[in-house]
mmCIF file with all atom_site columns, C-alpha atoms in Angstrom:
data_model
loop_
_atom_site.group_PDB
_atom_site.id
_atom_site.type_symbol
_atom_site.label_atom_id
_atom_site.label_alt_id
_atom_site.label_comp_id
_atom_site.label_asym_id
_atom_site.label_entity_id
_atom_site.label_seq_id
_atom_site.pdbx_PDB_ins_code
_atom_site.Cartn_x
_atom_site.Cartn_y
_atom_site.Cartn_z
_atom_site.occupancy
_atom_site.B_iso_or_equiv
_atom_site.pdbx_formal_charge
_atom_site.auth_seq_id
_atom_site.auth_comp_id
_atom_site.auth_asym_id
_atom_site.auth_atom_id
_atom_site.pdbx_PDB_model_num
ATOM 1   C CA . MET A 1 1   ? 57.147 -9.479  68.874 1.00 0.00 ? 451 MET A CA 1
ATOM 2   C CA . SER A 1 2   ? 56.311 -12.857 67.354 1.00 0.00 ? 452 SER A CA 1
ATOM 3   C CA . ARG A 1 3   ? 52.887 -13.417 65.596 1.00 0.00 ? 453 ARG A CA 1
ATOM 4   C CA . THR A 1 4   ? 52.457 -16.760 67.540 1.00 0.00 ? 454 THR A CA 1
ATOM 5   C CA . ILE A 1 5   ? 52.806 -18.565 70.766 1.00 0.00 ? 455 ILE A CA 1
ATOM 6   C CA . ASN A 1 6   ? 52.799 -22.234 71.008 1.00 0.00 ? 456 ASN A CA 1
ATOM 7   C CA . PRO A 1 7   ? 50.551 -24.067 73.332 1.00 0.00 ? 457 PRO A CA 1
ATOM 8   C CA . GLN A 1 8   ? 53.174 -24.980 75.798 1.00 0.00 ? 458 GLN A CA 1
ATOM 9   C CA . GLU A 1 9   ? 54.546 -21.520 76.128 1.00 0.00 ? 459 GLU A CA 1
ATOM 10  C CA . PHE A 1 10  ? 50.858 -20.248 76.553 1.00 0.00 ? 460 PHE A CA 1
ATOM 11  C CA . LYS A 1 11  ? 50.584 -22.569 79.559 1.00 0.00 ? 461 LYS A CA 1
ATOM 12  C CA . SER A 1 12  ? 53.083 -20.504 81.693 1.00 0.00 ? 462 SER A CA 1
ATOM 13  C CA . LEU A 1 13  ? 51.059 -17.233 80.610 1.00 0.00 ? 463 LEU A CA 1
ATOM 14  C CA . LEU A 1 14  ? 47.717 -18.399 81.526 1.00 0.00 ? 464 LEU A CA 1
ATOM 15  C CA . GLY A 1 15  ? 46.256 -16.847 84.524 1.00 0.00 ? 465 GLY A CA 1
ATOM 16  C CA . SER A 1 16  ? 48.864 -14.093 84.595 1.00 0.00 ? 466 SER A CA 1
ATOM 17  C CA . LYS A 1 17  ? 47.873 -10.369 85.244 1.00 0.00 ? 467 LYS A CA 1
ATOM 18  C CA . ASP A 1 18  ? 50.039 -9.387  82.312 1.00 0.00 ? 468 ASP A CA 1
ATOM 19  C CA . VAL A 1 19  ? 48.291 -11.012 79.459 1.00 0.00 ? 469 VAL A CA 1
ATOM 20  C CA . THR A 1 20  ? 44.627 -10.709 78.075 1.00 0.00 ? 470 THR A CA 1
ATOM 21  C CA . VAL A 1 21  ? 43.217 -13.611 76.444 1.00 0.00 ? 471 VAL A CA 1
ATOM 22  C CA . ILE A 1 22  ? 40.375 -13.462 73.645 1.00 0.00 ? 472 ILE A CA 1
ATOM 23  C CA . ASP A 1 23  ? 38.437 -15.758 71.732 1.00 0.00 ? 473 ASP A CA 1
ATOM 24  C CA . VAL A 1 24  ? 38.138 -14.841 67.922 1.00 0.00 ? 474 VAL A CA 1
ATOM 25  C CA . ARG A 1 25  ? 36.369 -17.864 66.526 1.00 0.00 ? 475 ARG A CA 1
ATOM 26  C CA . ARG A 1 26  ? 33.730 -16.623 64.011 1.00 0.00 ? 476 ARG A CA 1
ATOM 27  C CA . LYS A 1 27  ? 30.247 -16.698 65.690 1.00 0.00 ? 477 LYS A CA 1
ATOM 28  C CA . ASP A 1 28  ? 29.084 -19.908 64.155 1.00 0.00 ? 478 ASP A CA 1
ATOM 29  C CA . ASP A 1 29  ? 32.342 -21.700 65.312 1.00 0.00 ? 479 ASP A CA 1
ATOM 30  C CA . TYR A 1 30  ? 32.048 -20.173 68.764 1.00 0.00 ? 480 TYR A CA 1
ATOM 31  C CA . ALA A 1 31  ? 28.510 -21.226 69.204 1.00 0.00 ? 481 ALA A CA 1
ATOM 32  C CA . ALA A 1 32  ? 29.245 -24.894 67.729 1.00 0.00 ? 482 ALA A CA 1
ATOM 33  C CA . ASP A 1 33  ? 31.772 -25.483 70.656 1.00 0.00 ? 483 ASP A CA 1
ATOM 34  C CA . ASN A 1 34  ? 30.869 -25.314 74.224 1.00 0.00 ? 484 ASN A CA 1
ATOM 35  C CA . SER A 1 35  ? 34.391 -24.866 75.598 1.00 0.00 ? 485 SER A CA 1
ATOM 36  C CA . VAL A 1 36  ? 36.637 -21.944 76.082 1.00 0.00 ? 486 VAL A CA 1
ATOM 37  C CA . ILE A 1 37  ? 40.047 -21.532 77.293 1.00 0.00 ? 487 ILE A CA 1
ATOM 38  C CA . PRO A 1 38  ? 39.640 -20.159 81.026 1.00 0.00 ? 488 PRO A CA 1
ATOM 39  C CA . GLY A 1 39  ? 39.567 -16.289 81.438 1.00 0.00 ? 489 GLY A CA 1
ATOM 40  C CA . ALA A 1 40  ? 39.021 -15.563 77.535 1.00 0.00 ? 490 ALA A CA 1
ATOM 41  C CA . THR A 1 41  ? 36.687 -12.923 76.372 1.00 0.00 ? 491 THR A CA 1
ATOM 42  C CA . TRP A 1 42  ? 34.715 -13.577 73.113 1.00 0.00 ? 492 TRP A CA 1
ATOM 43  C CA . PHE A 1 43  ? 35.044 -11.130 70.423 1.00 0.00 ? 493 PHE A CA 1
ATOM 44  C CA . ASP A 1 44  ? 33.118 -11.504 67.093 1.00 0.00 ? 494 ASP A CA 1
ATOM 45  C CA . PRO A 1 45  ? 36.187 -11.067 64.525 1.00 0.00 ? 495 PRO A CA 1
ATOM 46  C CA . ALA A 1 46  ? 33.526 -9.685  61.934 1.00 0.00 ? 496 ALA A CA 1
ATOM 47  C CA . ASN A 1 47  ? 33.272 -6.690  64.576 1.00 0.00 ? 497 ASN A CA 1
ATOM 48  C CA . ILE A 1 48  ? 36.900 -6.061  65.308 1.00 0.00 ? 498 ILE A CA 1
ATOM 49  C CA . ASP A 1 49  ? 36.748 -2.124  64.426 1.00 0.00 ? 499 ASP A CA 1
ATOM 50  C CA . ASN A 1 50  ? 34.030 -1.900  67.351 1.00 0.00 ? 500 ASN A CA 1
ATOM 51  C CA . TRP A 1 51  ? 35.836 -3.510  69.982 1.00 0.00 ? 501 TRP A CA 1
ATOM 52  C CA . CYS A 1 52  ? 39.804 -3.575  69.244 1.00 0.00 ? 502 CYS A CA 1
ATOM 53  C CA . SER A 1 53  ? 40.238 -0.071  71.054 1.00 0.00 ? 503 SER A CA 1
ATOM 54  C CA . THR A 1 54  ? 38.888 -1.812  74.470 1.00 0.00 ? 504 THR A CA 1
ATOM 55  C CA . LEU A 1 55  ? 41.625 -3.871  74.795 1.00 0.00 ? 505 LEU A CA 1
ATOM 56  C CA . PRO A 1 56  ? 44.701 -2.846  77.112 1.00 0.00 ? 506 PRO A CA 1
ATOM 57  C CA . THR A 1 57  ? 47.558 -1.286  75.488 1.00 0.00 ? 507 THR A CA 1
ATOM 58  C CA . ASP A 1 58  ? 50.032 -2.175  78.203 1.00 0.00 ? 508 ASP A CA 1
ATOM 59  C CA . LYS A 1 59  ? 49.342 -5.880  78.490 1.00 0.00 ? 509 LYS A CA 1
ATOM 60  C CA . GLU A 1 60  ? 50.002 -8.857  75.984 1.00 0.00 ? 510 GLU A CA 1
ATOM 61  C CA . VAL A 1 61  ? 47.111 -9.894  74.147 1.00 0.00 ? 511 VAL A CA 1
ATOM 62  C CA . VAL A 1 62  ? 46.925 -13.577 73.241 1.00 0.00 ? 512 VAL A CA 1
ATOM 63  C CA . LEU A 1 63  ? 44.007 -14.855 70.891 1.00 0.00 ? 513 LEU A CA 1
ATOM 64  C CA . TYR A 1 64  ? 42.833 -17.807 69.626 1.00 0.00 ? 514 TYR A CA 1
ATOM 65  C CA . CYS A 1 65  ? 40.413 -19.304 66.994 1.00 0.00 ? 515 CYS A CA 1
ATOM 66  C CA . VAL A 1 66  ? 39.588 -22.763 65.857 1.00 0.00 ? 516 VAL A CA 1
ATOM 67  C CA . ARG A 1 67  ? 42.985 -23.983 64.044 1.00 0.00 ? 517 ARG A CA 1
ATOM 68  C CA . GLY A 1 68  ? 45.056 -20.979 64.308 1.00 0.00 ? 518 GLY A CA 1
ATOM 69  C CA . GLY A 1 69  ? 44.677 -19.895 60.666 1.00 0.00 ? 519 GLY A CA 1
ATOM 70  C CA . ALA A 1 70  ? 42.995 -17.276 58.568 1.00 0.00 ? 520 ALA A CA 1
ATOM 71  C CA . VAL A 1 71  ? 41.089 -15.507 61.351 1.00 0.00 ? 521 VAL A CA 1
ATOM 72  C CA . SER A 1 72  ? 43.754 -15.464 63.919 1.00 0.00 ? 522 SER A CA 1
ATOM 73  C CA . ASN A 1 73  ? 46.192 -13.782 61.468 1.00 0.00 ? 523 ASN A CA 1
ATOM 74  C CA . SER A 1 74  ? 43.935 -11.227 60.331 1.00 0.00 ? 524 SER A CA 1
ATOM 75  C CA . VAL A 1 75  ? 43.102 -10.242 63.950 1.00 0.00 ? 525 VAL A CA 1
ATOM 76  C CA . VAL A 1 76  ? 46.755 -10.205 64.756 1.00 0.00 ? 526 VAL A CA 1
ATOM 77  C CA . ASP A 1 77  ? 47.397 -7.989  61.852 1.00 0.00 ? 527 ASP A CA 1
ATOM 78  C CA . THR A 1 78  ? 45.056 -5.434  62.772 1.00 0.00 ? 528 THR A CA 1
ATOM 79  C CA . LEU A 1 79  ? 45.797 -5.167  66.631 1.00 0.00 ? 529 LEU A CA 1
ATOM 80  C CA . GLN A 1 80  ? 49.311 -5.188  65.657 1.00 0.00 ? 530 GLN A CA 1
ATOM 81  C CA . ALA A 1 81  ? 48.765 -2.441  63.508 1.00 0.00 ? 531 ALA A CA 1
ATOM 82  C CA . LYS A 1 82  ? 47.164 -0.472  66.115 1.00 0.00 ? 532 LYS A CA 1
ATOM 83  C CA . GLY A 1 83  ? 50.228 -0.897  68.450 1.00 0.00 ? 533 GLY A CA 1
ATOM 84  C CA . LEU A 1 84  ? 48.991 -3.628  70.716 1.00 0.00 ? 534 LEU A CA 1
ATOM 85  C CA . LYS A 1 85  ? 51.264 -6.585  71.650 1.00 0.00 ? 535 LYS A CA 1
ATOM 86  C CA . ALA A 1 86  ? 49.375 -9.226  70.015 1.00 0.00 ? 536 ALA A CA 1
ATOM 87  C CA . ARG A 1 87  ? 49.874 -12.853 69.078 1.00 0.00 ? 537 ARG A CA 1
ATOM 88  C CA . PHE A 1 88  ? 47.818 -16.097 68.472 1.00 0.00 ? 538 PHE A CA 1
ATOM 89  C CA . ILE A 1 89  ? 47.956 -19.292 69.790 1.00 0.00 ? 539 ILE A CA 1
ATOM 90  C CA . GLU A 1 90  ? 49.520 -21.932 67.128 1.00 0.00 ? 540 GLU A CA 1
ATOM 91  C CA . GLY A 1 91  ? 46.934 -24.421 65.906 1.00 0.00 ? 541 GLY A CA 1
ATOM 92  C CA . GLY A 1 92  ? 44.023 -22.408 68.006 1.00 0.00 ? 542 GLY A CA 1
ATOM 93  C CA . ILE A 1 93  ? 41.918 -23.923 70.521 1.00 0.00 ? 543 ILE A CA 1
ATOM 94  C CA . SER A 1 94  ? 42.363 -27.316 68.866 1.00 0.00 ? 544 SER A CA 1
ATOM 95  C CA . ALA A 1 95  ? 46.122 -27.552 69.520 1.00 0.00 ? 545 ALA A CA 1
ATOM 96  C CA . TRP A 1 96  ? 45.512 -26.123 72.745 1.00 0.00 ? 546 TRP A CA 1
ATOM 97  C CA . LYS A 1 97  ? 43.186 -29.151 73.778 1.00 0.00 ? 547 LYS A CA 1
ATOM 98  C CA . ASP A 1 98  ? 45.308 -31.440 71.931 1.00 0.00 ? 548 ASP A CA 1
ATOM 99  C CA . ALA A 1 99  ? 48.307 -30.265 74.170 1.00 0.00 ? 549 ALA A CA 1
ATOM 100 C CA . GLY A 1 100 ? 46.222 -30.986 77.299 1.00 0.00 ? 550 GLY A CA 1
ATOM 101 C CA . GLY A 1 101 ? 45.316 -27.541 77.893 1.00 0.00 ? 551 GLY A CA 1
ATOM 102 C CA . LYS A 1 102 ? 42.478 -26.865 80.044 1.00 0.00 ? 552 LYS A CA 1
ATOM 103 C CA . VAL A 1 103 ? 39.436 -25.477 79.090 1.00 0.00 ? 553 VAL A CA 1
ATOM 104 C CA . LEU A 1 104 ? 35.760 -24.539 80.607 1.00 0.00 ? 554 LEU A CA 1
ATOM 105 C CA . SER A 1 105 ? 32.309 -25.081 79.595 1.00 0.00 ? 555 SER A CA 1
ATOM 106 C CA . LYS A 1 106 ? 30.620 -21.807 78.601 1.00 0.00 ? 556 LYS A CA 1
#
């Protein structure tokens, strides 16, 4: 499975019952931005060992951080190592917004 998904491809998955969307922005980044991708659940990447086992193994997991960099790469590495079908949005929530992706207020 690819490590990434671009915003346009993700648009076709959003709202599907076969995908779980998670927001893994660092706590300060999450607090500084009032927007989230619809259906996303925030998990603190610093505590990944506490929550990664709660994710479904039978669905694709798509995650995002601010710009799709170090945080997303680290979380995808951990989730894929645990056997999850995980990938991240290229460019993070910033690219999602730039592509006209829908966001909601927290």
